[in-house]
Amino acid sequence: MGSLPSPGGLQVLENGDAPVINRSELRVLFESQQRHLNDFFDKLDLDHAQAFAQALLDAPGAIFFSGVGKSGFVALKLSQTLASLGFTRSAYLPPVDALHGDIGALFPSDILVLISKSGSSDELLNLVPCARAKGARLISLTTVEGNPLASLCDMNVHLPLEREVCPFGLAPVTSSAIQMVFGDTVVAAIMRARKLTKESYARNHPAGKIGKSLIFKVKDLMKKQDELPLCKETDMIMGQLTELTSKGCGCLLVVNAESQLIGTFTDGDLRRTLKASGEKIFKLTVGEMCNRNPRTITPEAMAVEAMQKMESPPSAVQFLPVIDDQQVVVGIITLHGLVSAGL
């Protein structure tokens, strides 16, 4: 989505100039933001943070997050991050929608985390008695001390805020950053406590590069059977041009009678042989000119390992023969295939 035009077009200052970002002032703002965040880390009650993290870790049911405005966006993000780990159900519960039917998703074994800077948002305060009537456990994350929301919940975590980096101290730019960094750090602690593995994490991110690199094996992406450019070492080079070019691999896999790999012959080998031998190429067999020590990989290896092997020194290659423990060719994996798969 493109940016929306400013009302009335480009804004100008009273002297007629267009506004610009002052580099020195920008540095001051970043330094201020850093000080405010450091103040949060210094003053955060770690016991309260631990209790909150343990409550989420021990949750017998689902974990819902709710908030209004910028806190609502933080709540949405944290719920999605927690859900992506795969060991607990988590979702965002918009407070207004909750009061119009969505609270039906809430059960007595669930936790509802209410995120608010002031702790006085009417939408959240109106949601509290309804959620309590459903039997859910209520936890608030707030900044203003002595706020009404904290007093109504089963647990409250105070998120210290020195001030907003906003020039007026009003826009929730520092407080929302604190909410996010607190929530994400708690999620990281839960990941450690659960001993989450890369493989488990990847199963919930199959479309991303991380997931693909941890899920896909060579056997999932390799060409096999009729797609393989196979030939015998006694075959004449010129008689195998169709096989060399028609399978889209840029090579021949040279095998013996038991389909065991002997070597490889590439289109690059063909050009070099033609340059070196001239007309003699018509009398040469593939076995005479093939590479008898090619890089190979097994079908159970991870696809990302195949890519690393292709790119390793002394020079990159475009394919790897896939062989089993008996050296029998079962497939071929190409760089093009790996890139097409998103790796």
mmCIF file of C-alpha atoms in Angstrom:
data_model
loop_
_atom_site.group_PDB
_atom_site.id
_atom_site.type_symbol
_atom_site.label_atom_id
_atom_site.label_comp_id
_atom_site.label_asym_id
_atom_site.label_seq_id
_atom_site.Cartn_x
_atom_site.Cartn_y
_atom_site.Cartn_z
ATOM 1 C CA MET A 1 0.000 0.000 0.000
ATOM 2 C CA GLY A 2 1.388 3.397 -0.951
ATOM 3 C CA SER A 3 1.579 6.309 1.446
ATOM 4 C CA LEU A 4 -1.358 8.669 1.581
ATOM 5 C CA PRO A 5 -0.792 12.288 0.508
ATOM 6 C CA SER A 6 -0.687 14.896 3.241
ATOM 7 C CA PRO A 7 -3.830 16.990 3.619
ATOM 8 C CA GLY A 8 -3.520 20.008 1.388
ATOM 9 C CA GLY A 9 -0.334 18.718 -0.268
ATOM 10 C CA LEU A 10 3.238 19.385 0.921
ATOM 11 C CA GLN A 11 3.315 21.165 4.269
ATOM 12 C CA VAL A 12 5.449 24.294 4.574
ATOM 13 C CA LEU A 13 6.789 26.236 7.525
ATOM 14 C CA GLU A 14 5.793 29.802 8.313
ATOM 15 C CA ASN A 15 8.875 31.083 6.486
ATOM 16 C CA GLY A 16 7.814 29.210 3.366
ATOM 17 C CA ASP A 17 10.416 26.418 3.610
ATOM 18 C CA ALA A 18 9.600 22.712 3.442
ATOM 19 C CA PRO A 19 10.283 20.826 6.709
ATOM 20 C CA VAL A 20 13.489 18.763 6.911
ATOM 21 C CA ILE A 21 14.900 16.271 9.402
ATOM 22 C CA ASN A 22 17.787 17.759 11.363
ATOM 23 C CA ARG A 23 20.530 15.149 11.787
ATOM 24 C CA SER A 24 21.687 16.485 15.154
ATOM 25 C CA GLU A 25 18.158 16.541 16.525
ATOM 26 C CA LEU A 26 17.598 13.008 15.228
ATOM 27 C CA ARG A 27 20.685 11.814 17.093
ATOM 28 C CA VAL A 28 19.405 13.457 20.280
ATOM 29 C CA LEU A 29 16.073 11.659 19.900
ATOM 30 C CA PHE A 30 17.735 8.278 19.448
ATOM 31 C CA GLU A 31 19.951 8.905 22.464
ATOM 32 C CA SER A 32 16.882 9.919 24.475
ATOM 33 C CA GLN A 33 15.045 6.790 23.430
ATOM 34 C CA GLN A 34 18.041 4.711 24.463
ATOM 35 C CA ARG A 35 18.106 6.367 27.902
ATOM 36 C CA HIS A 36 14.378 5.783 28.374
ATOM 37 C CA LEU A 37 14.704 2.106 27.437
ATOM 38 C CA ASN A 38 17.710 1.692 29.726
ATOM 39 C CA ASP A 39 15.676 3.231 32.527
ATOM 40 C CA PHE A 40 12.985 0.614 31.891
ATOM 41 C CA PHE A 41 15.504 -2.235 32.099
ATOM 42 C CA ASP A 42 17.013 -0.799 35.272
ATOM 43 C CA LYS A 43 13.677 -0.404 37.065
ATOM 44 C CA LEU A 44 11.793 -3.482 35.843
ATOM 45 C CA ASP A 45 10.833 -5.798 38.710
ATOM 46 C CA LEU A 46 12.352 -9.096 37.573
ATOM 47 C CA ASP A 47 10.307 -11.083 40.099
ATOM 48 C CA HIS A 48 7.099 -9.772 38.544
ATOM 49 C CA ALA A 49 8.429 -10.486 35.063
ATOM 50 C CA GLN A 50 9.320 -14.046 36.100
ATOM 51 C CA ALA A 51 5.873 -14.591 37.630
ATOM 52 C CA PHE A 52 4.238 -13.396 34.417
ATOM 53 C CA ALA A 53 6.425 -15.638 32.247
ATOM 54 C CA GLN A 54 5.735 -18.622 34.499
ATOM 55 C CA ALA A 55 1.987 -17.961 34.348
ATOM 56 C CA LEU A 56 2.089 -18.106 30.547
ATOM 57 C CA LEU A 57 4.317 -21.184 30.613
ATOM 58 C CA ASP A 58 1.916 -23.001 32.979
ATOM 59 C CA ALA A 59 -1.270 -21.871 31.214
ATOM 60 C CA PRO A 60 -3.631 -24.867 31.121
ATOM 61 C CA GLY A 61 -5.653 -23.381 28.278
ATOM 62 C CA ALA A 62 -5.277 -20.712 25.615
ATOM 63 C CA ILE A 63 -3.580 -17.344 26.105
ATOM 64 C CA PHE A 64 -5.423 -14.309 24.761
ATOM 65 C CA PHE A 65 -3.970 -10.809 24.429
ATOM 66 C CA SER A 66 -6.019 -7.628 24.262
ATOM 67 C CA GLY A 67 -5.351 -3.909 24.065
ATOM 68 C CA VAL A 68 -6.565 -0.623 22.614
ATOM 69 C CA GLY A 69 -4.798 1.558 20.061
ATOM 70 C CA LYS A 70 -1.027 1.050 19.888
ATOM 71 C CA SER A 71 -1.213 -1.394 22.791
ATOM 72 C CA GLY A 72 -3.659 -3.383 20.685
ATOM 73 C CA PHE A 73 -1.067 -3.715 17.905
ATOM 74 C CA VAL A 74 1.451 -4.948 20.474
ATOM 75 C CA ALA A 75 -1.104 -7.434 21.804
ATOM 76 C CA LEU A 76 -1.748 -8.715 18.285
ATOM 77 C CA LYS A 77 1.948 -9.164 17.571
ATOM 78 C CA LEU A 78 2.678 -10.967 20.837
ATOM 79 C CA SER A 79 -0.251 -13.336 20.381
ATOM 80 C CA GLN A 80 0.942 -14.224 16.886
ATOM 81 C CA THR A 81 4.518 -14.771 18.067
ATOM 82 C CA LEU A 82 3.417 -17.029 20.896
ATOM 83 C CA ALA A 83 1.078 -18.982 18.630
ATOM 84 C CA SER A 84 3.885 -19.514 16.103
ATOM 85 C CA LEU A 85 5.877 -21.522 18.655
ATOM 86 C CA GLY A 86 3.353 -24.330 18.413
ATOM 87 C CA PHE A 87 3.066 -25.453 22.040
ATOM 88 C CA THR A 88 0.151 -23.303 23.187
ATOM 89 C CA ARG A 89 -2.937 -21.769 21.635
ATOM 90 C CA SER A 90 -2.768 -17.982 21.543
ATOM 91 C CA ALA A 91 -4.855 -15.324 19.852
ATOM 92 C CA TYR A 92 -5.659 -11.611 19.854
ATOM 93 C CA LEU A 93 -9.020 -10.654 21.379
ATOM 94 C CA PRO A 94 -10.126 -7.152 20.296
ATOM 95 C CA PRO A 95 -11.913 -5.645 23.301
ATOM 96 C CA VAL A 96 -14.834 -4.160 21.361
ATOM 97 C CA ASP A 97 -15.377 -7.330 19.335
ATOM 98 C CA ALA A 98 -15.132 -9.353 22.549
ATOM 99 C CA LEU A 99 -18.098 -7.436 23.958
ATOM 100 C CA HIS A 100 -20.066 -8.253 20.825
ATOM 101 C CA GLY A 101 -19.656 -12.018 20.803
ATOM 102 C CA ASP A 102 -15.945 -12.858 20.445
ATOM 103 C CA ILE A 103 -15.640 -13.402 24.190
ATOM 104 C CA GLY A 104 -17.285 -16.735 23.463
ATOM 105 C CA ALA A 105 -13.784 -18.017 22.628
ATOM 106 C CA LEU A 106 -12.739 -17.505 26.269
ATOM 107 C CA PHE A 107 -12.904 -20.485 28.665
ATOM 108 C CA PRO A 108 -12.212 -20.913 32.403
ATOM 109 C CA SER A 109 -8.774 -22.456 31.784
ATOM 110 C CA ASP A 110 -7.628 -19.525 29.623
ATOM 111 C CA ILE A 111 -5.501 -16.478 30.407
ATOM 112 C CA LEU A 112 -6.355 -13.000 29.179
ATOM 113 C CA VAL A 113 -3.460 -10.532 29.077
ATOM 114 C CA LEU A 114 -4.630 -6.908 28.999
ATOM 115 C CA ILE A 115 -2.020 -4.430 27.743
ATOM 116 C CA SER A 116 -2.483 -0.733 28.496
ATOM 117 C CA LYS A 117 -0.189 2.198 29.225
ATOM 118 C CA SER A 118 -2.649 4.086 31.416
ATOM 119 C CA GLY A 119 -4.707 1.165 32.673
ATOM 120 C CA SER A 120 -7.806 3.327 32.350
ATOM 121 C CA SER A 121 -9.122 2.485 28.860
ATOM 122 C CA ASP A 122 -12.882 2.107 29.055
ATOM 123 C CA GLU A 123 -12.833 -0.725 26.496
ATOM 124 C CA LEU A 124 -10.583 -2.872 28.711
ATOM 125 C CA LEU A 125 -12.307 -1.927 31.947
ATOM 126 C CA ASN A 126 -15.660 -2.924 30.428
ATOM 127 C CA LEU A 127 -14.162 -6.212 29.276
ATOM 128 C CA VAL A 128 -12.830 -7.205 32.722
ATOM 129 C CA PRO A 129 -16.125 -8.227 34.437
ATOM 130 C CA CYS A 130 -17.244 -10.126 31.340
ATOM 131 C CA ALA A 131 -13.959 -12.036 31.117
ATOM 132 C CA ARG A 132 -14.036 -12.745 34.840
ATOM 133 C CA ALA A 133 -17.566 -14.098 34.503
ATOM 134 C CA LYS A 134 -16.183 -16.547 31.931
ATOM 135 C CA GLY A 135 -13.717 -17.771 34.548
ATOM 136 C CA ALA A 136 -10.523 -16.664 32.774
ATOM 137 C CA ARG A 137 -7.419 -15.550 34.654
ATOM 138 C CA LEU A 138 -6.709 -11.847 34.089
ATOM 139 C CA ILE A 139 -3.219 -10.345 33.866
ATOM 140 C CA SER A 140 -2.491 -6.692 33.085
ATOM 141 C CA LEU A 141 0.644 -5.033 31.750
ATOM 142 C CA THR A 142 0.479 -1.337 32.614
ATOM 143 C CA THR A 143 2.726 1.695 33.100
ATOM 144 C CA VAL A 144 0.807 4.211 35.208
ATOM 145 C CA GLU A 145 0.967 3.147 38.854
ATOM 146 C CA GLY A 146 -2.222 2.803 40.866
ATOM 147 C CA ASN A 147 -4.377 2.431 37.750
ATOM 148 C CA PRO A 148 -7.875 0.898 37.896
ATOM 149 C CA LEU A 149 -7.138 -1.959 35.490
ATOM 150 C CA ALA A 150 -4.295 -3.317 37.634
ATOM 151 C CA SER A 151 -6.527 -3.410 40.702
ATOM 152 C CA LEU A 152 -9.142 -5.475 38.873
ATOM 153 C CA CYS A 153 -6.784 -8.186 37.567
ATOM 154 C CA ASP A 154 -5.334 -11.283 39.221
ATOM 155 C CA MET A 155 -1.802 -10.146 38.395
ATOM 156 C CA ASN A 156 -0.234 -6.911 37.200
ATOM 157 C CA VAL A 157 3.226 -6.260 35.805
ATOM 158 C CA HIS A 158 4.380 -2.656 36.039
ATOM 159 C CA LEU A 159 6.320 -1.522 32.950
ATOM 160 C CA PRO A 160 8.394 1.482 34.133
ATOM 161 C CA LEU A 161 8.415 4.483 31.807
ATOM 162 C CA GLU A 162 10.658 7.493 32.342
ATOM 163 C CA ARG A 163 8.875 9.486 29.619
ATOM 164 C CA GLU A 164 7.829 9.247 25.993
ATOM 165 C CA VAL A 165 10.423 10.328 23.444
ATOM 166 C CA CYS A 166 7.604 12.239 21.734
ATOM 167 C CA PRO A 167 8.413 16.018 21.914
ATOM 168 C CA PHE A 168 5.220 16.522 23.921
ATOM 169 C CA GLY A 169 5.632 13.386 26.019
ATOM 170 C CA LEU A 170 2.259 12.160 24.770
ATOM 171 C CA ALA A 171 2.475 9.846 21.727
ATOM 172 C CA PRO A 172 3.067 6.219 22.863
ATOM 173 C CA VAL A 173 6.390 5.734 21.079
ATOM 174 C CA THR A 174 8.556 4.702 24.024
ATOM 175 C CA SER A 175 5.828 2.962 26.014
ATOM 176 C CA SER A 176 4.808 0.785 23.044
ATOM 177 C CA ALA A 177 8.473 -0.102 22.449
ATOM 178 C CA ILE A 178 8.729 -1.144 26.100
ATOM 179 C CA GLN A 179 5.575 -3.260 25.836
ATOM 180 C CA MET A 180 6.937 -5.005 22.760
ATOM 181 C CA VAL A 181 10.429 -5.655 24.082
ATOM 182 C CA PHE A 182 9.028 -6.917 27.387
ATOM 183 C CA GLY A 183 6.570 -9.269 25.712
ATOM 184 C CA ASP A 184 9.054 -10.588 23.177
ATOM 185 C CA THR A 185 11.667 -11.199 25.873
ATOM 186 C CA VAL A 186 9.139 -13.173 27.903
ATOM 187 C CA VAL A 187 8.346 -15.252 24.801
ATOM 188 C CA ALA A 188 12.087 -15.918 24.367
ATOM 189 C CA ALA A 189 12.219 -17.095 27.993
ATOM 190 C CA ILE A 190 9.309 -19.451 27.338
ATOM 191 C CA MET A 191 11.115 -20.827 24.277
ATOM 192 C CA ARG A 192 14.157 -21.578 26.445
ATOM 193 C CA ALA A 193 12.076 -23.156 29.210
ATOM 194 C CA ARG A 194 10.255 -25.345 26.707
ATOM 195 C CA LYS A 195 13.599 -26.273 25.078
ATOM 196 C CA LEU A 196 12.122 -25.417 21.701
ATOM 197 C CA THR A 197 14.193 -26.884 18.856
ATOM 198 C CA LYS A 198 14.855 -25.375 15.455
ATOM 199 C CA GLU A 199 12.971 -28.264 13.896
ATOM 200 C CA SER A 200 9.887 -27.656 16.035
ATOM 201 C CA TYR A 201 10.018 -23.952 15.263
ATOM 202 C CA ALA A 202 10.386 -24.627 11.547
ATOM 203 C CA ARG A 203 7.286 -26.824 11.414
ATOM 204 C CA ASN A 204 5.201 -23.720 12.113
ATOM 205 C CA HIS A 205 7.041 -21.597 9.512
ATOM 206 C CA PRO A 206 6.980 -23.835 6.426
ATOM 207 C CA ALA A 207 6.632 -21.008 3.904
ATOM 208 C CA GLY A 208 9.518 -18.901 5.198
ATOM 209 C CA LYS A 209 13.186 -19.337 4.376
ATOM 210 C CA ILE A 210 13.922 -20.386 7.952
ATOM 211 C CA GLY A 211 11.306 -23.103 7.831
ATOM 212 C CA LYS A 212 12.340 -24.354 4.431
ATOM 213 C CA SER A 213 15.975 -24.573 5.442
ATOM 214 C CA LEU A 214 15.040 -26.690 8.467
ATOM 215 C CA ILE A 215 12.306 -28.812 6.904
ATOM 216 C CA PHE A 216 13.170 -29.632 3.305
ATOM 217 C CA LYS A 217 15.440 -32.575 2.663
ATOM 218 C CA VAL A 218 17.229 -33.376 -0.571
ATOM 219 C CA LYS A 219 14.698 -36.119 -1.338
ATOM 220 C CA ASP A 220 11.898 -33.534 -1.241
ATOM 221 C CA LEU A 221 13.411 -31.390 -4.004
ATOM 222 C CA MET A 222 15.497 -33.744 -6.145
ATOM 223 C CA LYS A 223 14.687 -34.941 -9.653
ATOM 224 C CA LYS A 224 14.332 -38.699 -9.961
ATOM 225 C CA GLN A 225 13.529 -41.628 -12.241
ATOM 226 C CA ASP A 226 12.739 -40.472 -15.791
ATOM 227 C CA GLU A 227 13.986 -36.958 -15.031
ATOM 228 C CA LEU A 228 17.558 -38.168 -14.539
ATOM 229 C CA PRO A 229 20.129 -37.622 -17.326
ATOM 230 C CA LEU A 230 21.730 -41.077 -17.156
ATOM 231 C CA CYS A 231 24.267 -42.688 -19.465
ATOM 232 C CA LYS A 232 26.868 -45.474 -19.509
ATOM 233 C CA GLU A 233 30.607 -44.849 -19.504
ATOM 234 C CA THR A 234 30.907 -46.661 -22.844
ATOM 235 C CA ASP A 235 28.421 -44.313 -24.552
ATOM 236 C CA MET A 236 29.882 -41.967 -27.122
ATOM 237 C CA ILE A 237 29.907 -38.326 -26.097
ATOM 238 C CA MET A 238 28.231 -37.102 -29.269
ATOM 239 C CA GLY A 239 25.548 -39.752 -28.946
ATOM 240 C CA GLN A 240 24.508 -38.349 -25.581
ATOM 241 C CA LEU A 241 23.949 -34.709 -26.579
ATOM 242 C CA THR A 242 20.181 -35.069 -26.466
ATOM 243 C CA GLU A 243 20.308 -36.581 -22.973
ATOM 244 C CA LEU A 244 22.738 -33.861 -21.891
ATOM 245 C CA THR A 245 20.488 -31.007 -22.989
ATOM 246 C CA SER A 246 16.937 -32.342 -22.708
ATOM 247 C CA LYS A 247 16.727 -32.998 -18.950
ATOM 248 C CA GLY A 248 17.491 -29.414 -17.914
ATOM 249 C CA CYS A 249 20.311 -30.398 -15.547
ATOM 250 C CA GLY A 250 23.295 -29.358 -17.652
ATOM 251 C CA CYS A 251 25.026 -32.673 -17.036
ATOM 252 C CA LEU A 252 25.104 -36.425 -17.489
ATOM 253 C CA LEU A 253 25.254 -38.892 -14.604
ATOM 254 C CA VAL A 254 27.520 -41.736 -15.665
ATOM 255 C CA VAL A 255 26.488 -45.061 -14.113
ATOM 256 C CA ASN A 256 27.402 -48.721 -14.370
ATOM 257 C CA ALA A 257 25.058 -51.660 -14.991
ATOM 258 C CA GLU A 258 23.948 -51.580 -11.332
ATOM 259 C CA SER A 259 23.116 -47.827 -11.590
ATOM 260 C CA GLN A 260 26.034 -46.973 -9.311
ATOM 261 C CA LEU A 261 27.610 -43.586 -9.932
ATOM 262 C CA ILE A 262 30.875 -43.585 -11.871
ATOM 263 C CA GLY A 263 31.128 -39.877 -12.553
ATOM 264 C CA THR A 264 29.563 -36.796 -14.129
ATOM 265 C CA PHE A 265 29.927 -35.045 -17.461
ATOM 266 C CA THR A 266 28.733 -31.445 -17.814
ATOM 267 C CA ASP A 267 28.021 -29.118 -20.699
ATOM 268 C CA GLY A 268 31.173 -27.287 -19.573
ATOM 269 C CA ASP A 269 33.123 -30.528 -19.953
ATOM 270 C CA LEU A 270 31.673 -30.826 -23.453
ATOM 271 C CA ARG A 271 32.926 -27.380 -24.447
ATOM 272 C CA ARG A 272 36.371 -28.011 -22.999
ATOM 273 C CA THR A 273 36.609 -31.413 -24.678
ATOM 274 C CA LEU A 274 35.548 -29.976 -28.019
ATOM 275 C CA LYS A 275 38.149 -27.215 -27.740
ATOM 276 C CA ALA A 276 40.923 -29.627 -26.767
ATOM 277 C CA SER A 277 40.077 -32.569 -29.052
ATOM 278 C CA GLY A 278 38.358 -31.057 -32.071
ATOM 279 C CA GLU A 279 37.080 -33.763 -34.423
ATOM 280 C CA LYS A 280 38.443 -36.484 -32.120
ATOM 281 C CA ILE A 281 35.448 -35.870 -29.890
ATOM 282 C CA PHE A 282 33.398 -38.080 -32.218
ATOM 283 C CA LYS A 283 35.492 -41.071 -31.090
ATOM 284 C CA LEU A 284 35.509 -40.339 -27.362
ATOM 285 C CA THR A 285 33.320 -42.068 -24.795
ATOM 286 C CA VAL A 286 31.732 -40.318 -21.874
ATOM 287 C CA GLY A 287 33.785 -42.485 -19.533
ATOM 288 C CA GLU A 288 37.019 -41.167 -20.993
ATOM 289 C CA MET A 289 36.234 -37.544 -20.194
ATOM 290 C CA CYS A 290 33.903 -37.630 -17.181
ATOM 291 C CA ASN A 291 34.733 -36.377 -13.685
ATOM 292 C CA ARG A 292 35.170 -39.520 -11.608
ATOM 293 C CA ASN A 293 35.275 -37.720 -8.281
ATOM 294 C CA PRO A 294 32.175 -35.515 -8.234
ATOM 295 C CA ARG A 295 30.551 -34.041 -5.140
ATOM 296 C CA THR A 296 27.539 -36.074 -4.072
ATOM 297 C CA ILE A 297 24.867 -35.997 -1.398
ATOM 298 C CA THR A 298 22.412 -38.411 0.178
ATOM 299 C CA PRO A 299 18.606 -38.143 -0.089
ATOM 300 C CA GLU A 300 18.222 -37.738 3.696
ATOM 301 C CA ALA A 301 20.547 -34.722 3.864
ATOM 302 C CA MET A 302 18.981 -31.311 4.414
ATOM 303 C CA ALA A 303 18.414 -29.283 1.256
ATOM 304 C CA VAL A 304 20.296 -26.323 2.729
ATOM 305 C CA GLU A 305 23.315 -28.619 3.123
ATOM 306 C CA ALA A 306 23.119 -29.367 -0.603
ATOM 307 C CA MET A 307 23.262 -25.662 -1.373
ATOM 308 C CA GLN A 308 26.246 -25.192 0.923
ATOM 309 C CA LYS A 309 28.002 -28.116 -0.743
ATOM 310 C CA MET A 310 27.363 -26.666 -4.200
ATOM 311 C CA GLU A 311 28.816 -23.308 -3.179
ATOM 312 C CA SER A 312 31.860 -24.655 -1.337
ATOM 313 C CA PRO A 313 35.464 -24.228 -2.643
ATOM 314 C CA PRO A 314 37.375 -24.686 -4.818
ATOM 315 C CA SER A 315 34.584 -23.767 -7.254
ATOM 316 C CA ALA A 316 30.806 -23.701 -7.233
ATOM 317 C CA VAL A 317 28.776 -26.370 -9.041
ATOM 318 C CA GLN A 318 25.212 -26.309 -10.320
ATOM 319 C CA PHE A 319 24.099 -29.804 -9.297
ATOM 320 C CA LEU A 320 24.779 -32.758 -7.019
ATOM 321 C CA PRO A 321 24.131 -36.428 -7.816
ATOM 322 C CA VAL A 322 22.037 -37.998 -5.059
ATOM 323 C CA ILE A 323 23.222 -41.479 -4.102
ATOM 324 C CA ASP A 324 22.259 -44.060 -1.487
ATOM 325 C CA ASP A 325 24.647 -45.982 0.765
ATOM 326 C CA GLN A 326 25.354 -48.416 -2.081
ATOM 327 C CA GLN A 327 26.446 -45.567 -4.403
ATOM 328 C CA VAL A 328 23.299 -46.110 -6.499
ATOM 329 C CA VAL A 329 21.984 -42.951 -8.155
ATOM 330 C CA VAL A 330 18.507 -42.141 -6.815
ATOM 331 C CA GLY A 331 18.245 -38.528 -7.947
ATOM 332 C CA ILE A 332 19.868 -35.241 -8.784
ATOM 333 C CA ILE A 333 19.417 -31.898 -7.053
ATOM 334 C CA THR A 334 20.132 -28.661 -8.873
ATOM 335 C CA LEU A 335 20.874 -25.124 -7.739
ATOM 336 C CA HIS A 336 17.943 -23.931 -9.846
ATOM 337 C CA GLY A 337 15.657 -26.320 -7.993
ATOM 338 C CA LEU A 338 16.856 -25.075 -4.605
ATOM 339 C CA VAL A 339 16.419 -21.437 -5.562
ATOM 340 C CA SER A 340 12.947 -22.150 -6.986
ATOM 341 C CA ALA A 341 11.989 -23.757 -3.674
ATOM 342 C CA GLY A 342 12.888 -20.532 -1.854
ATOM 343 C CA LEU A 343 16.218 -21.566 -0.380
#
